[in-house]
mmCIF file of C-alpha atoms in Angstrom:
data_model
loop_
_atom_site.group_PDB
_atom_site.id
_atom_site.type_symbol
_atom_site.label_atom_id
_atom_site.label_comp_id
_atom_site.label_asym_id
_atom_site.label_seq_id
_atom_site.Cartn_x
_atom_site.Cartn_y
_atom_site.Cartn_z
ATOM 1 C CA MET A 295 151.220 65.082 106.405
ATOM 2 C CA VAL A 296 153.703 63.819 108.494
ATOM 3 C CA PRO A 297 157.121 66.054 108.075
ATOM 4 C CA ALA A 298 159.226 63.956 105.738
ATOM 5 C CA GLU A 299 162.410 64.285 107.721
ATOM 6 C CA SER A 300 160.960 62.648 110.517
ATOM 7 C CA HIS A 301 160.940 59.472 108.529
ATOM 8 C CA ILE A 302 163.316 59.772 106.062
ATOM 9 C CA GLY A 303 165.796 57.457 107.377
ATOM 10 C CA ARG A 304 163.589 55.077 108.447
ATOM 11 C CA GLY A 305 162.896 54.003 104.427
ATOM 12 C CA PHE A 306 166.213 53.018 104.655
ATOM 13 C CA GLN A 307 166.529 51.675 108.007
ATOM 14 C CA LYS A 308 165.069 47.985 107.123
ATOM 15 C CA HIS A 309 168.804 47.261 105.926
ATOM 16 C CA VAL A 310 172.462 48.657 105.784
ATOM 17 C CA MET A 311 172.271 52.233 104.037
ATOM 18 C CA SER A 312 174.956 52.112 100.778
ATOM 19 C CA GLY A 313 177.225 55.372 100.800
ATOM 20 C CA VAL A 314 175.168 57.141 98.405
ATOM 21 C CA GLN A 315 171.878 56.766 100.540
ATOM 22 C CA LYS A 316 173.544 58.017 103.135
ATOM 23 C CA ALA A 317 174.244 60.892 101.303
ATOM 24 C CA MET A 318 170.839 61.133 100.152
ATOM 25 C CA ILE A 319 169.805 61.337 103.588
ATOM 26 C CA LEU A 320 172.464 63.426 105.003
ATOM 27 C CA LEU A 321 171.395 66.143 102.017
ATOM 28 C CA MET A 322 167.581 65.546 102.968
ATOM 29 C CA GLU A 323 168.626 65.942 106.422
ATOM 30 C CA ALA A 324 170.300 69.500 105.624
ATOM 31 C CA TYR A 325 167.723 70.658 103.421
ATOM 32 C CA PHE A 326 164.743 70.710 105.960
ATOM 33 C CA LYS A 327 166.980 71.800 109.390
ATOM 34 C CA TYR A 328 167.210 75.059 107.384
ATOM 35 C CA THR A 329 163.739 75.358 105.957
ATOM 36 C CA ARG A 330 162.068 75.583 109.228
ATOM 37 C CA ARG A 331 163.055 78.836 110.640
ATOM 38 C CA GLU A 332 161.448 81.202 108.588
ATOM 39 C CA GLY A 333 158.722 81.295 106.040
ATOM 40 C CA LYS A 334 157.677 78.076 104.228
ATOM 41 C CA LYS A 335 158.426 74.881 106.192
ATOM 42 C CA TYR A 336 159.240 73.002 103.038
ATOM 43 C CA THR A 337 161.346 75.988 100.800
ATOM 44 C CA LEU A 338 164.518 78.536 102.505
ATOM 45 C CA THR A 339 164.438 81.269 102.107
ATOM 46 C CA LYS A 340 167.161 83.828 101.413
ATOM 47 C CA GLY A 341 168.403 83.769 105.096
ATOM 48 C CA GLU A 342 167.697 80.546 105.279
ATOM 49 C CA LEU A 343 170.016 79.482 102.663
ATOM 50 C CA LYS A 344 172.701 81.751 103.872
ATOM 51 C CA GLU A 345 172.697 80.287 107.020
ATOM 52 C CA LEU A 346 172.857 76.738 105.306
ATOM 53 C CA LEU A 347 175.363 77.503 103.375
ATOM 54 C CA GLN A 348 177.692 79.274 105.902
ATOM 55 C CA LYS A 349 176.957 76.273 108.220
ATOM 56 C CA GLU A 350 177.144 73.407 105.653
ATOM 57 C CA LEU A 351 179.203 74.966 103.218
ATOM 58 C CA GLY A 352 181.332 77.643 105.127
ATOM 59 C CA ASP A 353 184.951 77.178 103.405
ATOM 60 C CA PHE A 354 183.105 77.257 100.043
ATOM 61 C CA ILE A 355 181.457 80.833 100.781
ATOM 62 C CA ALA A 356 184.449 81.808 103.285
ATOM 63 C CA ASN A 357 186.665 81.605 100.379
ATOM 64 C CA SER A 358 184.700 83.273 98.003
ATOM 65 C CA LYS A 359 186.143 86.912 97.426
ATOM 66 C CA ASP A 360 182.787 87.837 96.132
ATOM 67 C CA PRO A 361 180.693 89.415 99.389
ATOM 68 C CA LYS A 362 177.375 89.258 96.800
ATOM 69 C CA VAL A 363 178.244 85.374 96.613
ATOM 70 C CA ILE A 364 175.286 84.412 98.361
ATOM 71 C CA ASP A 365 173.237 86.894 96.354
ATOM 72 C CA LYS A 366 174.146 85.585 92.745
ATOM 73 C CA ILE A 367 173.807 82.067 93.784
ATOM 74 C CA MET A 368 170.249 83.039 95.467
ATOM 75 C CA ASN A 369 169.620 84.717 92.056
ATOM 76 C CA ASP A 370 171.151 81.803 90.498
ATOM 77 C CA LEU A 371 169.058 79.452 92.187
ATOM 78 C CA ASP A 372 165.561 80.788 92.570
ATOM 79 C CA SER A 373 164.822 79.711 88.703
ATOM 80 C CA ASN A 374 161.190 80.745 89.396
ATOM 81 C CA LYS A 375 161.769 84.046 91.409
ATOM 82 C CA ASP A 376 159.137 83.813 93.777
ATOM 83 C CA GLY A 377 162.061 84.597 96.122
ATOM 84 C CA GLN A 378 162.213 81.065 97.691
ATOM 85 C CA VAL A 379 164.885 77.781 96.589
ATOM 86 C CA ASP A 380 162.680 74.616 96.755
ATOM 87 C CA PHE A 381 164.659 71.136 97.292
ATOM 88 C CA THR A 382 165.307 70.720 93.589
ATOM 89 C CA GLU A 383 166.549 74.219 93.487
ATOM 90 C CA TYR A 384 168.900 72.698 96.083
ATOM 91 C CA VAL A 385 170.308 70.054 94.642
ATOM 92 C CA ALA A 386 170.822 71.837 91.640
ATOM 93 C CA LEU A 387 172.918 73.470 93.724
ATOM 94 C CA LEU A 388 174.923 70.823 95.612
ATOM 95 C CA GLY A 389 174.859 69.634 92.620
ATOM 96 C CA ALA A 390 177.050 71.938 91.154
ATOM 97 C CA VAL A 391 179.351 72.626 93.928
ATOM 98 C CA THR A 392 179.787 68.600 94.608
ATOM 99 C CA ILE A 393 181.433 68.486 90.555
ATOM 100 C CA THR A 394 183.897 71.753 91.544
ATOM 101 C CA CYS A 395 184.694 70.379 94.402
ATOM 102 C CA ARG A 396 185.470 66.890 92.492
ATOM 103 C CA ASP A 397 187.428 68.873 89.839
ATOM 104 C CA PHE A 398 189.626 70.746 92.503
ATOM 105 C CA PHE A 399 190.582 67.670 93.859
ATOM 106 C CA ASN A 400 191.134 66.059 90.430
ATOM 107 C CA GLY A 401 193.157 69.175 89.735
ATOM 108 C CA THR A 402 192.283 69.473 86.357
ATOM 109 C CA LYS A 403 188.739 68.040 84.558
ATOM 110 C CA ALA A 404 189.295 64.133 84.239
ATOM 111 C CA ASN A 405 188.225 62.355 81.197
ATOM 112 C CA MET B 220 198.207 63.143 88.896
ATOM 113 C CA VAL B 221 197.230 61.483 91.933
ATOM 114 C CA PRO B 222 194.164 59.897 92.051
ATOM 115 C CA ALA B 223 191.085 62.039 93.384
ATOM 116 C CA GLU B 224 189.199 59.624 95.576
ATOM 117 C CA SER B 225 192.946 59.516 97.983
ATOM 118 C CA HIS B 226 192.726 62.573 98.520
ATOM 119 C CA ILE B 227 189.108 63.759 98.393
ATOM 120 C CA GLY B 228 188.258 63.413 102.317
ATOM 121 C CA ARG B 229 191.511 64.782 103.234
ATOM 122 C CA GLY B 230 190.791 68.480 101.526
ATOM 123 C CA PHE B 231 187.566 67.952 104.086
ATOM 124 C CA GLN B 232 189.223 66.831 107.111
ATOM 125 C CA LYS B 233 190.851 70.130 108.699
ATOM 126 C CA HIS B 234 187.885 70.131 110.482
ATOM 127 C CA VAL B 235 184.250 68.552 111.237
ATOM 128 C CA MET B 236 182.940 68.109 108.428
ATOM 129 C CA SER B 237 178.829 68.843 107.706
ATOM 130 C CA GLY B 238 176.332 67.234 106.403
ATOM 131 C CA VAL B 239 176.444 68.306 103.086
ATOM 132 C CA GLN B 240 180.224 68.107 103.323
ATOM 133 C CA LYS B 241 179.890 64.173 104.467
ATOM 134 C CA ALA B 242 177.388 63.756 101.394
ATOM 135 C CA MET B 243 179.250 64.983 98.736
ATOM 136 C CA ILE B 244 182.628 62.916 100.120
ATOM 137 C CA LEU B 245 180.346 60.104 99.775
ATOM 138 C CA LEU B 246 178.796 60.467 96.668
ATOM 139 C CA MET B 247 182.798 60.876 94.995
ATOM 140 C CA GLU B 248 183.453 58.043 97.050
ATOM 141 C CA ALA B 249 180.652 56.145 95.162
ATOM 142 C CA TYR B 250 181.177 57.075 92.301
ATOM 143 C CA PHE B 251 185.668 56.336 92.310
ATOM 144 C CA LYS B 252 184.765 53.463 93.680
ATOM 145 C CA TYR B 253 182.882 51.407 90.552
ATOM 146 C CA THR B 254 184.497 53.533 87.554
ATOM 147 C CA ARG B 255 188.177 51.828 87.926
ATOM 148 C CA ARG B 256 186.376 48.314 87.215
ATOM 149 C CA GLU B 257 187.231 48.697 83.376
ATOM 150 C CA GLY B 258 187.594 50.340 80.621
ATOM 151 C CA LYS B 259 188.378 54.604 81.702
ATOM 152 C CA LYS B 260 189.313 55.479 84.893
ATOM 153 C CA TYR B 261 186.946 58.548 85.455
ATOM 154 C CA THR B 262 183.938 57.418 83.978
ATOM 155 C CA LEU B 263 181.405 55.012 84.356
ATOM 156 C CA THR B 264 180.696 52.057 81.395
ATOM 157 C CA LYS B 265 177.139 51.252 81.520
ATOM 158 C CA GLY B 266 178.629 47.549 83.305
ATOM 159 C CA GLU B 267 180.116 49.768 85.736
ATOM 160 C CA LEU B 268 176.977 51.880 86.215
ATOM 161 C CA LYS B 269 174.319 48.636 86.729
ATOM 162 C CA GLU B 270 176.941 47.475 89.021
ATOM 163 C CA LEU B 271 176.710 50.587 91.032
ATOM 164 C CA LEU B 272 173.059 50.852 90.769
ATOM 165 C CA GLN B 273 172.029 47.919 92.019
ATOM 166 C CA LYS B 274 174.724 47.873 94.651
ATOM 167 C CA GLU B 275 174.331 51.576 96.451
ATOM 168 C CA LEU B 276 170.523 52.015 94.983
ATOM 169 C CA GLY B 277 169.066 48.331 94.681
ATOM 170 C CA ASP B 278 165.871 49.303 96.468
ATOM 171 C CA PHE B 279 165.320 51.553 93.568
ATOM 172 C CA ILE B 280 166.073 49.484 90.682
ATOM 173 C CA ALA B 281 164.549 45.911 92.490
ATOM 174 C CA ASN B 282 161.547 47.906 93.225
ATOM 175 C CA SER B 283 161.233 49.106 88.685
ATOM 176 C CA LYS B 284 159.470 46.616 86.839
ATOM 177 C CA ASP B 285 161.566 47.352 83.762
ATOM 178 C CA PRO B 286 164.113 44.583 82.685
ATOM 179 C CA LYS B 287 165.580 47.427 80.881
ATOM 180 C CA VAL B 288 165.350 50.069 83.649
ATOM 181 C CA ILE B 289 169.530 50.356 83.769
ATOM 182 C CA ASP B 290 169.945 50.603 80.011
ATOM 183 C CA LYS B 291 166.769 53.693 79.922
ATOM 184 C CA ILE B 292 168.960 55.356 82.779
ATOM 185 C CA MET B 293 172.234 55.057 80.874
ATOM 186 C CA ASN B 294 170.407 56.293 77.688
ATOM 187 C CA ASP B 295 168.644 59.024 79.135
ATOM 188 C CA LEU B 296 172.413 59.698 81.377
ATOM 189 C CA ASP B 297 174.698 59.623 78.217
ATOM 190 C CA SER B 298 174.145 63.191 76.920
ATOM 191 C CA ASN B 299 176.988 63.018 74.851
ATOM 192 C CA LYS B 300 176.294 59.608 73.726
ATOM 193 C CA ASP B 301 180.112 58.225 74.426
ATOM 194 C CA GLY B 302 178.693 55.422 75.757
ATOM 195 C CA GLN B 303 180.419 56.409 79.342
ATOM 196 C CA VAL B 304 178.752 58.017 82.259
ATOM 197 C CA ASP B 305 180.857 61.018 83.393
ATOM 198 C CA PHE B 306 180.514 62.276 87.060
ATOM 199 C CA THR B 307 178.658 64.934 85.765
ATOM 200 C CA GLU B 308 176.042 63.030 84.126
ATOM 201 C CA TYR B 309 176.169 60.914 87.662
ATOM 202 C CA VAL B 310 175.784 63.733 89.654
ATOM 203 C CA ALA B 311 172.458 64.751 87.452
ATOM 204 C CA LEU B 312 171.271 60.681 87.559
ATOM 205 C CA LEU B 313 171.549 61.724 91.639
ATOM 206 C CA GLY B 314 170.239 64.429 92.087
ATOM 207 C CA ALA B 315 166.652 62.950 90.028
ATOM 208 C CA VAL B 316 167.072 60.185 92.581
ATOM 209 C CA THR B 317 167.088 62.433 95.630
ATOM 210 C CA ILE B 318 164.175 64.642 94.493
ATOM 211 C CA THR B 319 162.820 61.648 93.759
ATOM 212 C CA CYS B 320 163.926 60.296 97.531
ATOM 213 C CA ARG B 321 161.539 63.235 99.094
ATOM 214 C CA ASP B 322 158.931 63.206 96.891
ATOM 215 C CA PHE B 323 158.554 59.294 98.320
ATOM 216 C CA PHE B 324 159.036 60.326 101.567
ATOM 217 C CA ASN B 325 157.113 63.246 101.505
ATOM 218 C CA GLY B 326 153.900 61.756 99.621
ATOM 219 C CA THR B 327 152.973 65.309 97.569
ATOM 220 C CA LYS B 328 155.540 67.101 96.130
ATOM 221 C CA ALA B 329 156.448 69.528 98.903
ATOM 222 C CA ASN B 330 155.527 73.270 97.780
#
């Protein structure tokens, strides 16, 4: 099985990618960048998740006063309690962060 | 209230944005690009959603054999049945599309 990330962009490159398509590629590339460091190739261990959060979302993690923020995120994310975060759980996290970010920029919860 | 999209990027521009941060900005920018066309400023009407899907995810929509695909997406998305798709519902859609896309590139559902 050819690793997804090696031909992710190619699937879209036949034409100019839209903003949403670029975002999807960026999210997949970021995920695969960290899943290969240790443990299973296609899931994130706690260590890989921590590195991803610190490097990709450093501001959010750094601004959090809670030293256990990553443990809590891992605990919330790892819905099937296998000690791994899979792609679906990762997308759920980034969806939540994106919504939080939109609310932050919006000041209030826009209707 | 200053429209979120006018200062979305600025919130991150103090430093080099990570891939995930860029993706989040792209997703927000795409959303706000279409929400302002008709109806409420911060939600998508069915017409706006249709335009977003066709322009941002044309391949997915074009490849669908089902002429009612957009009606079905709208119906699934509009969880509170207000005829509008809000940012949270939009993020849920793109999360599902990203996961489908990852599975497509991966050939099988990677564990």
